[in-house]
PDB file of C-alpha atoms in Angstrom:
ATOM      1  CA  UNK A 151      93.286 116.044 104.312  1.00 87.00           C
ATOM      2  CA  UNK A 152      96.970 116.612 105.592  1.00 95.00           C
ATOM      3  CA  UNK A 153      99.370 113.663 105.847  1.00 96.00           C
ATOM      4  CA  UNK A 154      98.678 113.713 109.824  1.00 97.00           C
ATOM      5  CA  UNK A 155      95.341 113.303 109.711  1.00 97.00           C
ATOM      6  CA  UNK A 156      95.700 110.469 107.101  1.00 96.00           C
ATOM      7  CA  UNK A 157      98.128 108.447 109.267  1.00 97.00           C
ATOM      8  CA  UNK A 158      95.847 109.428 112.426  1.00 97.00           C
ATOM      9  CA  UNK A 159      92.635 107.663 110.647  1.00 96.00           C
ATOM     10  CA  UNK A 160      94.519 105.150 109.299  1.00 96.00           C
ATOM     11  CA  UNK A 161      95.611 104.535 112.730  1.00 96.00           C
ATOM     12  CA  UNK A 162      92.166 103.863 113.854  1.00 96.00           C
ATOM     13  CA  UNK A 163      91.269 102.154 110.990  1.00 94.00           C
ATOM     14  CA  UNK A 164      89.053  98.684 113.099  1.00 93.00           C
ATOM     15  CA  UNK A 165      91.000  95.886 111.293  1.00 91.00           C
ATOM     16  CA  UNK A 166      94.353  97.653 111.668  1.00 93.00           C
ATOM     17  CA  UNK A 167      93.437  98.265 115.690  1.00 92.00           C
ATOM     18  CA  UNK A 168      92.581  94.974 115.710  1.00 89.00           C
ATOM     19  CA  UNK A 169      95.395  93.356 113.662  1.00 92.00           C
ATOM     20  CA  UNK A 170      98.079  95.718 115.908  1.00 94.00           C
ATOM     21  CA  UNK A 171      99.168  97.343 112.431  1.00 97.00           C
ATOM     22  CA  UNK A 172     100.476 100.736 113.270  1.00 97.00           C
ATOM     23  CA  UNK A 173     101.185 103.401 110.789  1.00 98.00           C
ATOM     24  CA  UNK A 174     104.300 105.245 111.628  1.00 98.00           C
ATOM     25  CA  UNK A 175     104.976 108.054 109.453  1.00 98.00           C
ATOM     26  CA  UNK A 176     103.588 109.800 106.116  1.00 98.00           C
ATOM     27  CA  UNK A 177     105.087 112.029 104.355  1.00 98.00           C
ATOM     28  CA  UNK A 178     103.820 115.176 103.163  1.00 98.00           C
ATOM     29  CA  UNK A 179     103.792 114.667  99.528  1.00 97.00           C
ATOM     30  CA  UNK A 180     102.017 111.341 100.602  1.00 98.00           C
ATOM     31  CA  UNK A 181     105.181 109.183  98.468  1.00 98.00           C
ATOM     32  CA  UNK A 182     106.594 107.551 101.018  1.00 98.00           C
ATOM     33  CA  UNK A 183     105.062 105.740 104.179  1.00 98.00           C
ATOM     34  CA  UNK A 184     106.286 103.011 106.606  1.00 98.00           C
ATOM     35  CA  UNK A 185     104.049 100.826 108.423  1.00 98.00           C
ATOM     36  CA  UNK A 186     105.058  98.328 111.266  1.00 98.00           C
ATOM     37  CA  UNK A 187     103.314  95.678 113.065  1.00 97.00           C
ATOM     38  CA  UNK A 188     104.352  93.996 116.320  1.00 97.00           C
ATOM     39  CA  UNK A 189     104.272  90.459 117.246  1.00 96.00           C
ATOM     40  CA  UNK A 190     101.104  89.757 119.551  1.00 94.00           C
ATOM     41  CA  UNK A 191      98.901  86.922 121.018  1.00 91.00           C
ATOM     42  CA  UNK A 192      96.363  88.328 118.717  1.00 91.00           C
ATOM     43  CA  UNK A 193      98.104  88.501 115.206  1.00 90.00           C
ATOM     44  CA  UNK A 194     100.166  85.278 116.191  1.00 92.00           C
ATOM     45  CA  UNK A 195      99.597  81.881 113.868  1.00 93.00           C
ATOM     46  CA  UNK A 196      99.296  78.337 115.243  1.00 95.00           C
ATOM     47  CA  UNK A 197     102.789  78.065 115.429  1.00 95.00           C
ATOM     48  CA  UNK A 198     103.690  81.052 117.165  1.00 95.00           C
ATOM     49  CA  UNK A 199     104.649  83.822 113.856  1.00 95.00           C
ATOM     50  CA  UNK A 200     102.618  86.325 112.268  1.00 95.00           C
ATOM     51  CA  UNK A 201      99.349  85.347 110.696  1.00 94.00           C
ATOM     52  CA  UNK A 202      99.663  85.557 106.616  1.00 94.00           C
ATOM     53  CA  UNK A 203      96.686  87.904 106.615  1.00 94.00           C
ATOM     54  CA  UNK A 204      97.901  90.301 109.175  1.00 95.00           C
ATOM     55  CA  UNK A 205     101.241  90.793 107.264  1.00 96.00           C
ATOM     56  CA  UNK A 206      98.820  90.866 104.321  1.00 96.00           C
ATOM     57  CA  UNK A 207      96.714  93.806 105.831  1.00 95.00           C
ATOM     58  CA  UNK A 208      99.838  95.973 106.305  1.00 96.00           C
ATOM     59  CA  UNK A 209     100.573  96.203 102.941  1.00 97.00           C
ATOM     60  CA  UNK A 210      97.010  96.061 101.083  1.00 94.00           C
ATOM     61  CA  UNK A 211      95.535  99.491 100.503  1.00 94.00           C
ATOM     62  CA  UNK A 212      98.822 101.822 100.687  1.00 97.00           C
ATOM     63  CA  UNK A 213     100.222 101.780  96.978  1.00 98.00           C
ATOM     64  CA  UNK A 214      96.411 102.338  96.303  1.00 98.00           C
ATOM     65  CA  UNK A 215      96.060 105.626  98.677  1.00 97.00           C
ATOM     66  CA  UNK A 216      99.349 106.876  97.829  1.00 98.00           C
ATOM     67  CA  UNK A 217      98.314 106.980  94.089  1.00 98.00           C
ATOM     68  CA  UNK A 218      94.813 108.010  94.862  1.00 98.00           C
ATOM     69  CA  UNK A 219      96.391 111.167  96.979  1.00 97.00           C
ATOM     70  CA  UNK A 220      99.454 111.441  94.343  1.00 98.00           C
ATOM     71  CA  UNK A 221      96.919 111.638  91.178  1.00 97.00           C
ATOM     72  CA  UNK A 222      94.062 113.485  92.372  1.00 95.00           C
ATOM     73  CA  UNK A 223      90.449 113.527  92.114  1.00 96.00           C
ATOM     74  CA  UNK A 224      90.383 113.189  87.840  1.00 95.00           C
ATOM     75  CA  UNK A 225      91.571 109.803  88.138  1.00 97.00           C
ATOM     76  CA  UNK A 226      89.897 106.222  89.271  1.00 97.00           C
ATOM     77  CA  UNK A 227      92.415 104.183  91.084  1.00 98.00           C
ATOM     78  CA  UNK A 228      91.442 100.786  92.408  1.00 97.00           C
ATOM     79  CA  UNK A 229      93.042  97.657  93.407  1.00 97.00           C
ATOM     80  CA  UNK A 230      92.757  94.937  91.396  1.00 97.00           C
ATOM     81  CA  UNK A 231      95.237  92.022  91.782  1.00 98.00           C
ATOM     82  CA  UNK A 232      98.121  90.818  94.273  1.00 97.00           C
ATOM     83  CA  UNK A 233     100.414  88.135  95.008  1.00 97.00           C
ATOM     84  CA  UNK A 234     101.863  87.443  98.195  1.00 97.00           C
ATOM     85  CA  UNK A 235     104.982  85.349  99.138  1.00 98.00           C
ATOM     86  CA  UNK A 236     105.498  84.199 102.422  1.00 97.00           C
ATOM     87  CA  UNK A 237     109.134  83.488 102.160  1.00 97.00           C
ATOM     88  CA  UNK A 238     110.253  83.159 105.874  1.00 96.00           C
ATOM     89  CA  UNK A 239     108.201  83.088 109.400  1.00 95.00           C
ATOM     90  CA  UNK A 240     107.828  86.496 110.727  1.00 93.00           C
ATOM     91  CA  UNK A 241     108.525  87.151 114.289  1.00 93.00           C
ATOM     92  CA  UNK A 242     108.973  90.271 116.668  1.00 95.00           C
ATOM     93  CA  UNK A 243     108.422  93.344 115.038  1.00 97.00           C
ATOM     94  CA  UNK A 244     107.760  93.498 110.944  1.00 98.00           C
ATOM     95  CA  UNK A 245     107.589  96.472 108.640  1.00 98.00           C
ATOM     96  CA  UNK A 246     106.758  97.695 105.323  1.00 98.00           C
ATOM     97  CA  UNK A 247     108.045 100.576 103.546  1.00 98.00           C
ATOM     98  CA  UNK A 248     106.413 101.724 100.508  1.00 98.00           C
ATOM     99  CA  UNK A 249     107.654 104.861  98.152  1.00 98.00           C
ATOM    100  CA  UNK A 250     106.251 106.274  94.862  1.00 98.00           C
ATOM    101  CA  UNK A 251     108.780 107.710  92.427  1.00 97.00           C
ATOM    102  CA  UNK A 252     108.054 110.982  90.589  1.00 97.00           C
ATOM    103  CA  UNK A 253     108.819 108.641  87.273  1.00 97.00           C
ATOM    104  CA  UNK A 254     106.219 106.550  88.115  1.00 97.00           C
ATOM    105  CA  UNK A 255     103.703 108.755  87.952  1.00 97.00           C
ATOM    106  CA  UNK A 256     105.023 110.554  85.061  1.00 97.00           C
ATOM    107  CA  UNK A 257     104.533 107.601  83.056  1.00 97.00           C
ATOM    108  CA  UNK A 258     101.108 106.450  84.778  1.00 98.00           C
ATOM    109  CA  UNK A 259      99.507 109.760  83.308  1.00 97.00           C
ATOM    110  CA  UNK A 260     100.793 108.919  80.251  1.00 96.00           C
ATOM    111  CA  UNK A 261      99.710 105.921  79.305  1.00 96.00           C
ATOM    112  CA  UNK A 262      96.202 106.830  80.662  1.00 97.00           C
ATOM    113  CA  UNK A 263      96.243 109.954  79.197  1.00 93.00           C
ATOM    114  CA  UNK A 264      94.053 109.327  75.769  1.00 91.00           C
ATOM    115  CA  UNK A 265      91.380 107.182  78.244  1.00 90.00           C
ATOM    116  CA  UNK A 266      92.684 103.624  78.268  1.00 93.00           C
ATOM    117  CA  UNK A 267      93.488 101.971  81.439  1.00 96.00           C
ATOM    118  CA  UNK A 268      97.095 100.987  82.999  1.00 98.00           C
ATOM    119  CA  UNK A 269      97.553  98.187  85.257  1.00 98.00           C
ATOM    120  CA  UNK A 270     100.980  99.393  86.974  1.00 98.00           C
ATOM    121  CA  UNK A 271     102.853  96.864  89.428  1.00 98.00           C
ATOM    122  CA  UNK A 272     104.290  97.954  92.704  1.00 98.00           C
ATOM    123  CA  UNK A 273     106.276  95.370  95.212  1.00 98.00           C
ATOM    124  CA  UNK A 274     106.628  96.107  98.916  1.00 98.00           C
ATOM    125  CA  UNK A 275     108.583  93.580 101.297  1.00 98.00           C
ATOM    126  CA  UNK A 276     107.991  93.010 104.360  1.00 98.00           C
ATOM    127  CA  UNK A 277     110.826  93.020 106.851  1.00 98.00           C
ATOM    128  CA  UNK A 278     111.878  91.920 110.209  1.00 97.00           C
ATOM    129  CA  UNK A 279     114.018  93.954 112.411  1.00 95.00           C
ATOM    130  CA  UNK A 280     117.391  92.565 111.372  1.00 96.00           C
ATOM    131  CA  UNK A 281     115.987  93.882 107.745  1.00 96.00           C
ATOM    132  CA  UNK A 282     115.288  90.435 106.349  1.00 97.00           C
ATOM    133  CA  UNK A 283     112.420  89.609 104.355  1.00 98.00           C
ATOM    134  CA  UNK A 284     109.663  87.677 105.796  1.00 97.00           C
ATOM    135  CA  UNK A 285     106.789  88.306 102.563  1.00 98.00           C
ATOM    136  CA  UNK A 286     106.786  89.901  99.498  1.00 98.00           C
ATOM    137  CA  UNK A 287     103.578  91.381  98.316  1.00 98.00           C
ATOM    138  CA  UNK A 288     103.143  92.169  94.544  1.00 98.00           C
ATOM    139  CA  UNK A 289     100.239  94.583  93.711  1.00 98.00           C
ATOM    140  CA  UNK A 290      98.183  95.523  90.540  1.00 98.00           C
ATOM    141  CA  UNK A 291      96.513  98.339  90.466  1.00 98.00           C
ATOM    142  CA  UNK A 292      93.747  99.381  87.802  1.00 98.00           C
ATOM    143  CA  UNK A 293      94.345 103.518  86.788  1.00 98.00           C
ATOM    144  CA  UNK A 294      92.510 105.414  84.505  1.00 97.00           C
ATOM    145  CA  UNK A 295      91.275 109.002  83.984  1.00 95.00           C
ATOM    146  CA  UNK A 296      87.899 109.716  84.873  1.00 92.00           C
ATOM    147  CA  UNK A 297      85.114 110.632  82.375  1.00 83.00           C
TER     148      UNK A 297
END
């Protein structure tokens, strides 16, 4: 599947229609991809900012996908821990931008490469339009190679 059709599905994805969570672009090498998410009556809190899970759906699966597509098919990727800190009240538009270094996944195949497991850990803010940071999500994902 081509980067367009990835950002298409993901587009239609139910909880991200539902949450307002838009993906805007993917790149081709599938190492870099920004995801925004609009301020609505339906992804709004009590008191008027984003709900924690909706800025926590923008961010969940993408460091996952991007190693999944990055890796290929002789390697199981899953998530397997995160952290999220809510550090200021999101409003208007937020966004996410995630990217994958080359060096990462350099050293991801190596320390898999004799059939042990690697627990890498990849941090994505989340940022208002004046670039400030309304949550910081740390992930841990499990990698290993296949059998």
């Amino acid at each position: 599947m081509n980067h367009r059709m990835f950002r298409w599905l993901l587009n239609l994805y139910p909880p991200y229609l539902g949450a307002g969570i838009r993906v805007r672009r993917v790149s081709p090498d599938f190492r870099e991809i920004l995801v925004e998410m609009p301020l609505r009556f339906f992804n709004r809190n009590y008191v008027g900012t984003h709900f924690g899970g909706s800025l926590y759906a923008m961010v969940d699966p993408f460091y996952m996908l991007m190693l999944i597509k990055n890796l290929g098919p002789d390697y199981l990727v899953w998530d397997k821990a995160a952290t999220i800190d809510f550090v200021k009240p999101g409003k208007g538009t937020v966004r996410a931008h995630f990217q994958l270094q080359e060096k990462v996944l350099q050293e991801i195949k190596q320390r898999v490469k004799d059939g042990g497991k690697f627990l890498p850990t990849f941090t994505v803010e989340v940022q208002d339009r004046q670039g400030e940071v309304v949550a910081r999500v740390e992930k841990v994902l499990y990698v290993r190679k296949k059998k």
